[in-house]
mmCIF file of C-alpha atoms in Angstrom:
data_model
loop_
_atom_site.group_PDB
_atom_site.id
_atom_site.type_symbol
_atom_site.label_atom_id
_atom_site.label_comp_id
_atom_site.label_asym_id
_atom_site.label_seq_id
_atom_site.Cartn_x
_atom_site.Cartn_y
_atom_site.Cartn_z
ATOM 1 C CA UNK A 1 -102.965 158.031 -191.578
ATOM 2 C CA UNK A 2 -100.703 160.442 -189.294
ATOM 3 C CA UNK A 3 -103.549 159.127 -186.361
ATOM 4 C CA UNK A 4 -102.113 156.231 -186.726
ATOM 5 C CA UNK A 5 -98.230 157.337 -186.746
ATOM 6 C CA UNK A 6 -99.183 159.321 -183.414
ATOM 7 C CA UNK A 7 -100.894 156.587 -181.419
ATOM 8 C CA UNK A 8 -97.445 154.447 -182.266
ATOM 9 C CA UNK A 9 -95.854 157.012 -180.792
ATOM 10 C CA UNK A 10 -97.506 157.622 -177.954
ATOM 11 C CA UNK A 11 -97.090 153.759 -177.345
ATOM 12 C CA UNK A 12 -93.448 154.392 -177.734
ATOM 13 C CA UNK A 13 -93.334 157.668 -175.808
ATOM 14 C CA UNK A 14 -95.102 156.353 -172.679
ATOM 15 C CA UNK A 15 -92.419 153.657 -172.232
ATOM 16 C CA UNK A 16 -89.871 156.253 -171.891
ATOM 17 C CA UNK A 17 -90.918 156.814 -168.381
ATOM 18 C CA UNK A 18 -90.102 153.393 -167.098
ATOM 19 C CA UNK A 19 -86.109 154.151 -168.041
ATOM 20 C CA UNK A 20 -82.828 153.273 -166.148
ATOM 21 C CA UNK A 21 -80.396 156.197 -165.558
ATOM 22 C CA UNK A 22 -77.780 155.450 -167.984
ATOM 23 C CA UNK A 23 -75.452 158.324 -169.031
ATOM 24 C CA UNK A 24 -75.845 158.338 -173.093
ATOM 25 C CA UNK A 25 -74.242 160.899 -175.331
ATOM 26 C CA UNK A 26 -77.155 162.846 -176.784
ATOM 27 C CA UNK A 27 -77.509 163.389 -180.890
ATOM 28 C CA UNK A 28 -75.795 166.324 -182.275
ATOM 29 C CA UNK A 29 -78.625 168.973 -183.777
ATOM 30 C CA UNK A 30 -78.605 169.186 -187.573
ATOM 31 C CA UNK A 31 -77.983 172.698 -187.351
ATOM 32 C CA UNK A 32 -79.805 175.520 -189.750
ATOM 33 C CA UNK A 33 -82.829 174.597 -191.836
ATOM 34 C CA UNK A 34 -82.033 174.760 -195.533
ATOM 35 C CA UNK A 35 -84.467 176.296 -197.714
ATOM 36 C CA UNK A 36 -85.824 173.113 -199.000
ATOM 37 C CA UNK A 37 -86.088 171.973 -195.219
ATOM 38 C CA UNK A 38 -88.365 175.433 -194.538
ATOM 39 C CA UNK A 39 -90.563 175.022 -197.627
ATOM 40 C CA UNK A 40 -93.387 173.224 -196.010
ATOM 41 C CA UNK A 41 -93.169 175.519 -192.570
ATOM 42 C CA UNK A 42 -93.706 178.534 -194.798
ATOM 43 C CA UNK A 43 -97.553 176.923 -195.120
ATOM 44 C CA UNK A 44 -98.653 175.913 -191.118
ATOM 45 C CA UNK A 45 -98.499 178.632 -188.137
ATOM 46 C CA UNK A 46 -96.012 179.847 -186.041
ATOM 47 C CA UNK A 47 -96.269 179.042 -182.271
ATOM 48 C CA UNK A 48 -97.606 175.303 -182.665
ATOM 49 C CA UNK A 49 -96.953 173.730 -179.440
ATOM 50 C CA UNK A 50 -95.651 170.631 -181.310
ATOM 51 C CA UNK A 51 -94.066 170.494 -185.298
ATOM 52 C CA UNK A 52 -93.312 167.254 -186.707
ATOM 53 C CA UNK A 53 -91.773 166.319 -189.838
ATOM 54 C CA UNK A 54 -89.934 164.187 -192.094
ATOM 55 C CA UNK A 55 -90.081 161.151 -194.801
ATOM 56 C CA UNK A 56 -93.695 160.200 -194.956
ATOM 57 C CA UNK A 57 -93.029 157.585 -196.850
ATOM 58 C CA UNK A 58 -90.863 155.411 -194.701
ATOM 59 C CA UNK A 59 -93.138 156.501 -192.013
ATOM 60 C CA UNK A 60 -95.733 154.636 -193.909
ATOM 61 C CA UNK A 61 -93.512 151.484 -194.545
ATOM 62 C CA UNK A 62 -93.173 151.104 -189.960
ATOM 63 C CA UNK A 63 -96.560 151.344 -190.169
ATOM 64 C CA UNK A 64 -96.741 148.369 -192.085
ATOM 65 C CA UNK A 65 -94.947 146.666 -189.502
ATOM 66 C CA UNK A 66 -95.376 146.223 -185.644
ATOM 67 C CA UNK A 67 -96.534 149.018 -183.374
ATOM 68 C CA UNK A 68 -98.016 149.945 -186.696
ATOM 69 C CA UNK A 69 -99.914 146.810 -187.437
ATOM 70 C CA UNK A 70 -101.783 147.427 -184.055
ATOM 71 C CA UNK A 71 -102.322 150.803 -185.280
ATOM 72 C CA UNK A 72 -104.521 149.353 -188.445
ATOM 73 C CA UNK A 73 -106.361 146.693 -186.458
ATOM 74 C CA UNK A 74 -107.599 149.173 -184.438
ATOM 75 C CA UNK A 75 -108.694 151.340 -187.197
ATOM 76 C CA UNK A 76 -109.908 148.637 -189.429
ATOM 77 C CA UNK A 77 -112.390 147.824 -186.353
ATOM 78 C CA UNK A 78 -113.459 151.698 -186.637
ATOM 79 C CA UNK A 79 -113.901 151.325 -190.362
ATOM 80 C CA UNK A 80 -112.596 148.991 -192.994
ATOM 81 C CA UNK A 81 -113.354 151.807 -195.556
ATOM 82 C CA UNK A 82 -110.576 154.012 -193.529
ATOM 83 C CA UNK A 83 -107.941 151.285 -193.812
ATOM 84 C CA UNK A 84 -108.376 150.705 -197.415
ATOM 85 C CA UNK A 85 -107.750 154.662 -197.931
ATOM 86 C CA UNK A 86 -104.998 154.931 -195.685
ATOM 87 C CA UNK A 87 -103.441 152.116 -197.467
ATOM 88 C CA UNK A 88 -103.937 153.302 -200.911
ATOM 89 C CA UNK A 89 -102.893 156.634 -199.850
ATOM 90 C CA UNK A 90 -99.445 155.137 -198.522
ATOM 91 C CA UNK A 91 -98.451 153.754 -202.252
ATOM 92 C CA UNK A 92 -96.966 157.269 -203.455
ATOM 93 C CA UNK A 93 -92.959 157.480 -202.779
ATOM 94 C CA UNK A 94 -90.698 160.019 -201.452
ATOM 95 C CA UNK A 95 -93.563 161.959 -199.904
ATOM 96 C CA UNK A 96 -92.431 164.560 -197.282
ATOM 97 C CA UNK A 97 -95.075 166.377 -194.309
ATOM 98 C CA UNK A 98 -94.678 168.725 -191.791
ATOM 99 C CA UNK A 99 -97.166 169.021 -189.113
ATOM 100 C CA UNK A 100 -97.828 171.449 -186.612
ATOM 101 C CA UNK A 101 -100.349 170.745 -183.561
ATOM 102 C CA UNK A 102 -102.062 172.769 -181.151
ATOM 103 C CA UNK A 103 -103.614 171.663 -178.122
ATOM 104 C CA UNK A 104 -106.167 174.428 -176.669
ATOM 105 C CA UNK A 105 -109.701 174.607 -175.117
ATOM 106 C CA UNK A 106 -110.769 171.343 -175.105
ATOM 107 C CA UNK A 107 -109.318 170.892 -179.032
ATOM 108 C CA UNK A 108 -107.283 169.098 -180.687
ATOM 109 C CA UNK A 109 -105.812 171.047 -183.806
ATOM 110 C CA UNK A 110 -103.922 169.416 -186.567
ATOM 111 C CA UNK A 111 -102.269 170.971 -189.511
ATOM 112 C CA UNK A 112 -100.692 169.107 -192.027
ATOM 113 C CA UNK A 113 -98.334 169.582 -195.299
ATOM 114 C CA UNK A 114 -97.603 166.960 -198.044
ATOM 115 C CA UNK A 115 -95.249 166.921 -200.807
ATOM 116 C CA UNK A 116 -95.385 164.348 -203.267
ATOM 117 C CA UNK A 117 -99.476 163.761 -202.947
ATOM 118 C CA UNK A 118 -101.717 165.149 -205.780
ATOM 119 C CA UNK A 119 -105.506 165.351 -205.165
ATOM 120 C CA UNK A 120 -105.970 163.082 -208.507
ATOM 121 C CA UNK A 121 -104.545 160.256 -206.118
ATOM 122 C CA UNK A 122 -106.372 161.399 -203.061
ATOM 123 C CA UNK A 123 -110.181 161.031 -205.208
ATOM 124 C CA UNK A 124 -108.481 157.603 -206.873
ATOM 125 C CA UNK A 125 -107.603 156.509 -203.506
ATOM 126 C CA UNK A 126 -111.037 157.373 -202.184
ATOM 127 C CA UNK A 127 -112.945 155.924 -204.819
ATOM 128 C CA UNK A 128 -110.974 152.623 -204.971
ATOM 129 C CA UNK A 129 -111.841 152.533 -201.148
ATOM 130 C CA UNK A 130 -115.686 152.839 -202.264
ATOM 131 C CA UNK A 131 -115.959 156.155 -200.172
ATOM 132 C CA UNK A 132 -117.895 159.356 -200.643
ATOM 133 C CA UNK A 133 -115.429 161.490 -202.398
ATOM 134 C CA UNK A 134 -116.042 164.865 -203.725
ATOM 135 C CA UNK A 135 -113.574 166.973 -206.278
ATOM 136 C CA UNK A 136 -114.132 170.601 -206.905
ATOM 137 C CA UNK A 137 -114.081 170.968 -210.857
ATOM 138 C CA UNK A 138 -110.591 172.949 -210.895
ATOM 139 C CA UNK A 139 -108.982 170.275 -209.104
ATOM 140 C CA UNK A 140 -108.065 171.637 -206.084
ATOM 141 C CA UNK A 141 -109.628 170.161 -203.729
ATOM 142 C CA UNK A 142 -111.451 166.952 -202.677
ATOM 143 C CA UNK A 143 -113.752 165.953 -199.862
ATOM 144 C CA UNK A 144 -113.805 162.636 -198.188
ATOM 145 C CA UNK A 145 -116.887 161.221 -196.125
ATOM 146 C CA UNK A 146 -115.701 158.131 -194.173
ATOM 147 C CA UNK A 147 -117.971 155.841 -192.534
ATOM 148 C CA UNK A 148 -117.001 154.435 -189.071
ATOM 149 C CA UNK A 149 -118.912 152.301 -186.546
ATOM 150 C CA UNK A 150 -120.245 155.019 -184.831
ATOM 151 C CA UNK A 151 -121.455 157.638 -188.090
ATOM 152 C CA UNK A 152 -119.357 158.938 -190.221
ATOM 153 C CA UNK A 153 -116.482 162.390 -190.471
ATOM 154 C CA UNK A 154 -115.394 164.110 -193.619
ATOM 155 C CA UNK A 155 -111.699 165.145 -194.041
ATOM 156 C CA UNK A 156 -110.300 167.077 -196.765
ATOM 157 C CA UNK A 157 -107.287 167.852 -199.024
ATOM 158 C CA UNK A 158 -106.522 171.150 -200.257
ATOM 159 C CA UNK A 159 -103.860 171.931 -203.402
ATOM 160 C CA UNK A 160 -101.097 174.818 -202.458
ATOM 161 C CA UNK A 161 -99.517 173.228 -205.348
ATOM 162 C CA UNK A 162 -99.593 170.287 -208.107
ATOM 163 C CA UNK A 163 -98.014 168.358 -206.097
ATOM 164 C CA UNK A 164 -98.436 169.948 -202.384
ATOM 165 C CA UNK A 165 -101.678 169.433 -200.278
ATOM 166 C CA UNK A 166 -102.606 170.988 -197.090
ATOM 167 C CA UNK A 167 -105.001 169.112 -194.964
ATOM 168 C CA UNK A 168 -106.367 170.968 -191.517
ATOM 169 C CA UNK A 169 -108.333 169.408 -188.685
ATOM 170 C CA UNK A 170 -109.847 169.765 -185.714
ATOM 171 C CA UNK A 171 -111.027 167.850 -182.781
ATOM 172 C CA UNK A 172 -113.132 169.261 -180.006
ATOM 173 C CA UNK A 173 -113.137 167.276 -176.783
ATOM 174 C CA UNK A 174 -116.679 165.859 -175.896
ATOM 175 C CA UNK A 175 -117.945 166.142 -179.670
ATOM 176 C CA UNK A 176 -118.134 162.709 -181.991
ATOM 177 C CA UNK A 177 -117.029 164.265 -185.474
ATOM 178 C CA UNK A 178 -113.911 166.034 -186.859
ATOM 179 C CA UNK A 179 -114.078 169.073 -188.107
ATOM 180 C CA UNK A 180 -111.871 169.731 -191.188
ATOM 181 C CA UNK A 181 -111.454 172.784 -193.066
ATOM 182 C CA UNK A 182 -113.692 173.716 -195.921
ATOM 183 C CA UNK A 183 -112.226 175.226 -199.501
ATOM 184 C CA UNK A 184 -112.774 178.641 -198.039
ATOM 185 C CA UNK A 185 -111.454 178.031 -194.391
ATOM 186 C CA UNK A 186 -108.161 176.331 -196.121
ATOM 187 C CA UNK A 187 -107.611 179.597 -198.336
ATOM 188 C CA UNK A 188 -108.454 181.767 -195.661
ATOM 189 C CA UNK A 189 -105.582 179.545 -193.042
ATOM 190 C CA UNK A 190 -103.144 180.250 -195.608
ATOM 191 C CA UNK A 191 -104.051 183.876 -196.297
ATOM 192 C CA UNK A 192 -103.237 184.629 -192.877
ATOM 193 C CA UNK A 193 -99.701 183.442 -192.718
ATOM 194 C CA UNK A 194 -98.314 185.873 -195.000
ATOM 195 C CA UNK A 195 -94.921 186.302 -193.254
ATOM 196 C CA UNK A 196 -96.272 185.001 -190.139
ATOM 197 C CA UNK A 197 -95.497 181.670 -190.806
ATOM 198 C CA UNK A 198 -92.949 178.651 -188.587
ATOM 199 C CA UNK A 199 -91.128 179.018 -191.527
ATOM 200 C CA UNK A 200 -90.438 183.144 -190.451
ATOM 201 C CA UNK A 201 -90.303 182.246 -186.692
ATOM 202 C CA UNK A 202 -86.375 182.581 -185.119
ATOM 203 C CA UNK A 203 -88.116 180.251 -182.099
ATOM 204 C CA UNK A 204 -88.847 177.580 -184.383
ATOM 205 C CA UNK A 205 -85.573 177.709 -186.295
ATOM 206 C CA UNK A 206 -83.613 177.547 -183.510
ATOM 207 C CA UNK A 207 -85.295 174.847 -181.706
ATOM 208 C CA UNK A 208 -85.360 172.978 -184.752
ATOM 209 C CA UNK A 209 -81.561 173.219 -185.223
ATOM 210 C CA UNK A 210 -81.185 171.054 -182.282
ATOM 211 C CA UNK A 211 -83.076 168.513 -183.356
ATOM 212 C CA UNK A 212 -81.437 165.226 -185.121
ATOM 213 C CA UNK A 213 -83.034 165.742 -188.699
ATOM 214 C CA UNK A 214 -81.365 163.196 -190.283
ATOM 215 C CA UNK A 215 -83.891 160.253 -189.014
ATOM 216 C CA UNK A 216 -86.642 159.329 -190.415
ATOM 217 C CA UNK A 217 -88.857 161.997 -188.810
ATOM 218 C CA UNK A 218 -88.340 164.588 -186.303
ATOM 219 C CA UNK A 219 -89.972 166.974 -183.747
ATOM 220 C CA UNK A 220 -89.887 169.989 -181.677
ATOM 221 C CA UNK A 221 -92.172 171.451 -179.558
ATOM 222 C CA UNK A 222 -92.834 174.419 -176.663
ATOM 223 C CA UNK A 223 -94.823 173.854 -173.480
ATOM 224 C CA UNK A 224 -95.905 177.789 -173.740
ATOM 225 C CA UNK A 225 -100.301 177.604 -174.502
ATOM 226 C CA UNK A 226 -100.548 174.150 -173.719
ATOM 227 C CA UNK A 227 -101.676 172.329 -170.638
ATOM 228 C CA UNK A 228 -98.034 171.778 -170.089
ATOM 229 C CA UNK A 229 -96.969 175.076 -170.019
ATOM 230 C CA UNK A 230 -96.180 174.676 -166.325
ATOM 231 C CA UNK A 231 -94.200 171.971 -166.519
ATOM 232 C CA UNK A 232 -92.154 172.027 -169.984
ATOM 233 C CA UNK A 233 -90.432 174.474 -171.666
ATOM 234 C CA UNK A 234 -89.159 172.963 -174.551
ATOM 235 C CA UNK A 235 -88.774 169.600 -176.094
ATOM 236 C CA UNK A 236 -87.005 168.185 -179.420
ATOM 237 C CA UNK A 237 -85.847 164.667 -180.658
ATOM 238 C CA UNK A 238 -85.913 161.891 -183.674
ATOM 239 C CA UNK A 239 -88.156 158.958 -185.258
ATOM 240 C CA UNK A 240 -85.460 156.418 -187.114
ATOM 241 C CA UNK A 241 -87.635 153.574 -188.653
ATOM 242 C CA UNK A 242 -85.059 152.613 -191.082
ATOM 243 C CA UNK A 243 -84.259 149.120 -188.630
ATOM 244 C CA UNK A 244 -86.849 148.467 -186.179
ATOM 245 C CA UNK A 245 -87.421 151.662 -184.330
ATOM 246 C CA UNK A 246 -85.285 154.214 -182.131
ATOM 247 C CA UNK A 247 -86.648 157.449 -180.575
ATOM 248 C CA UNK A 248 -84.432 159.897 -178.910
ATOM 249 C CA UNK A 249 -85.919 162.752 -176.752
ATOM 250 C CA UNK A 250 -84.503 165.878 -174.905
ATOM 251 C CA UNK A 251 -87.095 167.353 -172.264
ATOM 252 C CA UNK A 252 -86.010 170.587 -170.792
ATOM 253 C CA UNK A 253 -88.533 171.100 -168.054
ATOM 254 C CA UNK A 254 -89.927 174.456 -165.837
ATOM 255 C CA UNK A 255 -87.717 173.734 -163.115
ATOM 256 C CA UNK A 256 -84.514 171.579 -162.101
ATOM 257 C CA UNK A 257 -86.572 170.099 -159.102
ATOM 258 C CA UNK A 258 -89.308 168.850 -161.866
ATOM 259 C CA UNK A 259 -86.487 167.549 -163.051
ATOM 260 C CA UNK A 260 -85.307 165.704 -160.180
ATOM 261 C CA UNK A 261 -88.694 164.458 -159.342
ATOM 262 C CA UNK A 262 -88.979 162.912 -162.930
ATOM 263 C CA UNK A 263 -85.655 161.109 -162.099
ATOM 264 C CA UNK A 264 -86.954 159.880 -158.916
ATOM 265 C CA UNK A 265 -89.869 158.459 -160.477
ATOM 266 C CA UNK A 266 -87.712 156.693 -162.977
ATOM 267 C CA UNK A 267 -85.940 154.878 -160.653
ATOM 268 C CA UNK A 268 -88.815 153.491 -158.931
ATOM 269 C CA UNK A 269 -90.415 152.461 -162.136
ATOM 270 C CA UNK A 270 -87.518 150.858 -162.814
ATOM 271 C CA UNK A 271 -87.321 148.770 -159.673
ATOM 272 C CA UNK A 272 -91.137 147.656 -160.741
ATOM 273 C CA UNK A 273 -90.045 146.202 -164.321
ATOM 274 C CA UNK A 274 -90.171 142.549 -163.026
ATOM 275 C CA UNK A 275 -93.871 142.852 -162.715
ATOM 276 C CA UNK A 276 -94.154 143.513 -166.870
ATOM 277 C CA UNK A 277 -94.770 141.071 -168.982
ATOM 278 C CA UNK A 278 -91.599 139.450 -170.250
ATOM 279 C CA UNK A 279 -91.979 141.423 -173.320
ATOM 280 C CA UNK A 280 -92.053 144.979 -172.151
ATOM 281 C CA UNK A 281 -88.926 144.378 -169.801
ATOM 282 C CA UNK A 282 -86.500 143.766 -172.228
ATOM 283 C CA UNK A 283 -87.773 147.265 -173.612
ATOM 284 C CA UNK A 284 -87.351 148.382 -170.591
ATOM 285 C CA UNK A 285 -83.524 146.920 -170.254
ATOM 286 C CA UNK A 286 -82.916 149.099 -173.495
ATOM 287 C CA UNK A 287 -83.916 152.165 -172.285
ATOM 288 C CA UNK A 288 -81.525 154.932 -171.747
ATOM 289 C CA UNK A 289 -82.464 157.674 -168.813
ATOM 290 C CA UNK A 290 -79.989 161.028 -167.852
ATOM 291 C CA UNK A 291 -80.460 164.324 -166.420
ATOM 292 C CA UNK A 292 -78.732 167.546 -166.360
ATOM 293 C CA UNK A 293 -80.037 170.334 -164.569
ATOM 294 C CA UNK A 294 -83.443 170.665 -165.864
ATOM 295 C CA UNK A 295 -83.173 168.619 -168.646
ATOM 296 C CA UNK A 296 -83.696 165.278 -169.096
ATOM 297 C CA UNK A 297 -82.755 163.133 -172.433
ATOM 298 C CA UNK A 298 -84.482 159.623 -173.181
ATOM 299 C CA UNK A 299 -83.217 157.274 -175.865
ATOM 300 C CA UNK A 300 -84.873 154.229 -176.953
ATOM 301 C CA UNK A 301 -83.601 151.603 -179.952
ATOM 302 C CA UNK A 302 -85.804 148.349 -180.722
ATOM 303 C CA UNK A 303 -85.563 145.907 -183.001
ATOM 304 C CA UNK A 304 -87.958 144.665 -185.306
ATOM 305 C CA UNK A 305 -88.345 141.252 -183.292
ATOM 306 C CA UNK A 306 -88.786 143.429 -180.000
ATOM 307 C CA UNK A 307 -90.900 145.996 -181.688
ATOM 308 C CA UNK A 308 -93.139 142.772 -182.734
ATOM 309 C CA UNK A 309 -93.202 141.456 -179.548
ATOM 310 C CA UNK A 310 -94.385 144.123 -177.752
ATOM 311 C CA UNK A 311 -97.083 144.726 -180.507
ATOM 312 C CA UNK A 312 -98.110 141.349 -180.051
ATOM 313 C CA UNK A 313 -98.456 141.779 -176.238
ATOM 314 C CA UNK A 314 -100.148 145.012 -176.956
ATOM 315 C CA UNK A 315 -102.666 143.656 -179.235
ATOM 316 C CA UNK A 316 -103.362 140.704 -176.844
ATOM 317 C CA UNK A 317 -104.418 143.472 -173.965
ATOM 318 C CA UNK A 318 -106.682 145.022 -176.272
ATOM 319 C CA UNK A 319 -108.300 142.061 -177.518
ATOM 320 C CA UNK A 320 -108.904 141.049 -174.056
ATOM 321 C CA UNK A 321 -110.949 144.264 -173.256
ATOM 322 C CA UNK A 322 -113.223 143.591 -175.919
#
């Protein structure tokens, strides 16, 4: 399910690089976390190179929609089984996550928190999708063994609470499966935080402060242990899905002339936007671009027809390489 909320955004993200320079007031930070904000940081790791969060519920409603409709057709092509879960799994309301990711020798590491999901609905979910599903006798945790066109990978929910799962994965680059965490490796991830956790880190609070956290979702992130380390320092911005979709970013990079060079590049995608397709250039003419110093600050608002259009254009490509 959030595999599918990432690829949408890294649909959306990409796009950002084709901007005009248009001076656009950037959103004011929400300020301090409140405890009930920190709650869910308190179980992932400090030092994540990325931390998303926010209203996993409305998250699953865009993905109903749109960018997010490509999303599922590419899954269900994977595995029919998978899009049955992630649909079922969608149904509960007013579910919140926070996610932090880590990208490191050659892996891809994901770890997620839910509130509002109970591993009752998780085994329902999985055995309404007629999948493999596994519950440990006390209830606390359940097993999953989805089948895709090329074998199959087990994921796995863990209970920190009745109500709060913790799911942790891991994808090494040149390997086929995912590796999830096991009952013990879960217990062990969150025997180690202690007080270590994002929820304890003054880095993370501060750089979360800045972000807009009133959207629908919102992130943060450090380029420091990531392949981008020499290029980014820091980075923060907003998901709203509530009308179509908008994304606001603030980049602040390594070094002004990065900077510069980013802004360069802009303009001279922007001079190529005739040669889109008719659909991606009016996304294109509603694109914001500005730069201060070393920063840089995107903002992007679609509507639902545009955000349809482009999917549609998008799905069309990808039908054609198959």
């Amino acid at each position: 399910m959030k595999r599918r909320i990432v690829s949408s955004l890294v649909v959306i993200v990409a796009m950002l690089a084709a901007c005009e320079k248009t001076r656009t007031p950037q959103p004011k930070g929400s300020g301090t976390l409140s405890p009930a904000e920190l709650a869910l940081f308190k179980y992932l790791p400090k030092n994540a190179a990325v931390y998303f969060a926010g209203d996993y519920s409305k998250l699953q409603d865009f993905m109903k929609s749109g960018l997010g409709r490509l999303a599922s057709m590419v899954t269900d092509k994977m595995s029919p089984a998978l899009t049955a879960l992630e649909t079922c799994l969608a149904t509960p309301r007013n579910m919140k996550s926070a996610m932090a990711i880590n990208v490191a020798n050659k892996s891809f590491d994901n770890r997620i928190v839910i509130d509002g999901l109970t591993i009752a609905e998780v085994a329902k979910c999985g055995q309404q999708a007629q999948i493999k599903t596994t519950v440990d006798p006390d209830g606390r945790y359940v097993s999953i063994e989805v089948p895709l066109t090329t074998g199959t990978f087990d994921f796995a929910y863990y209970a920190i609470a009745d109500h709060t799962l913790y799911v942790h994965q891991t994808i090494v680059s040149g390997e086929k499966s995912l590796h999830t965490c096991t009952r013990t490796d879960c217990e062990a991830d969150l025997a180690k935080l202690g007080h270590d956790s994002a929820a304890d880190d003054a880095d993370f609070n501060a750089l979360a402060s800045k972000a807009d956290r009133s959207k629908t979702a919102w992130f943060v992130g450090a380029g420091a242990g990531t392949p981008l380390a020499e290029a980014i320092t820091e980075l923060y911005g907003s998901l709203d899905a509530t009308s179509g979709i908008a994304i606001d970013v603030t980049v602040q990079m390594q070094r002004p002339g990065d900077a510069e060079k980013l802004e360069r590049g802009v303009t001279q995608l922007r001079k190529m936007a005739d040669q889109l397709p008719e659909s991606f250039k009016a996304v294109v003419a509603a694109l914001k671009f500005d730069r201060a110093g070393d920063r840089v600050h995107a903002a992007l608002a679609l509507t639902d027809a545009q955000v349809k259009s482009v999917s549609d254009q998008l799905g069309s490509m990808l039908g054609a390489l198959h």
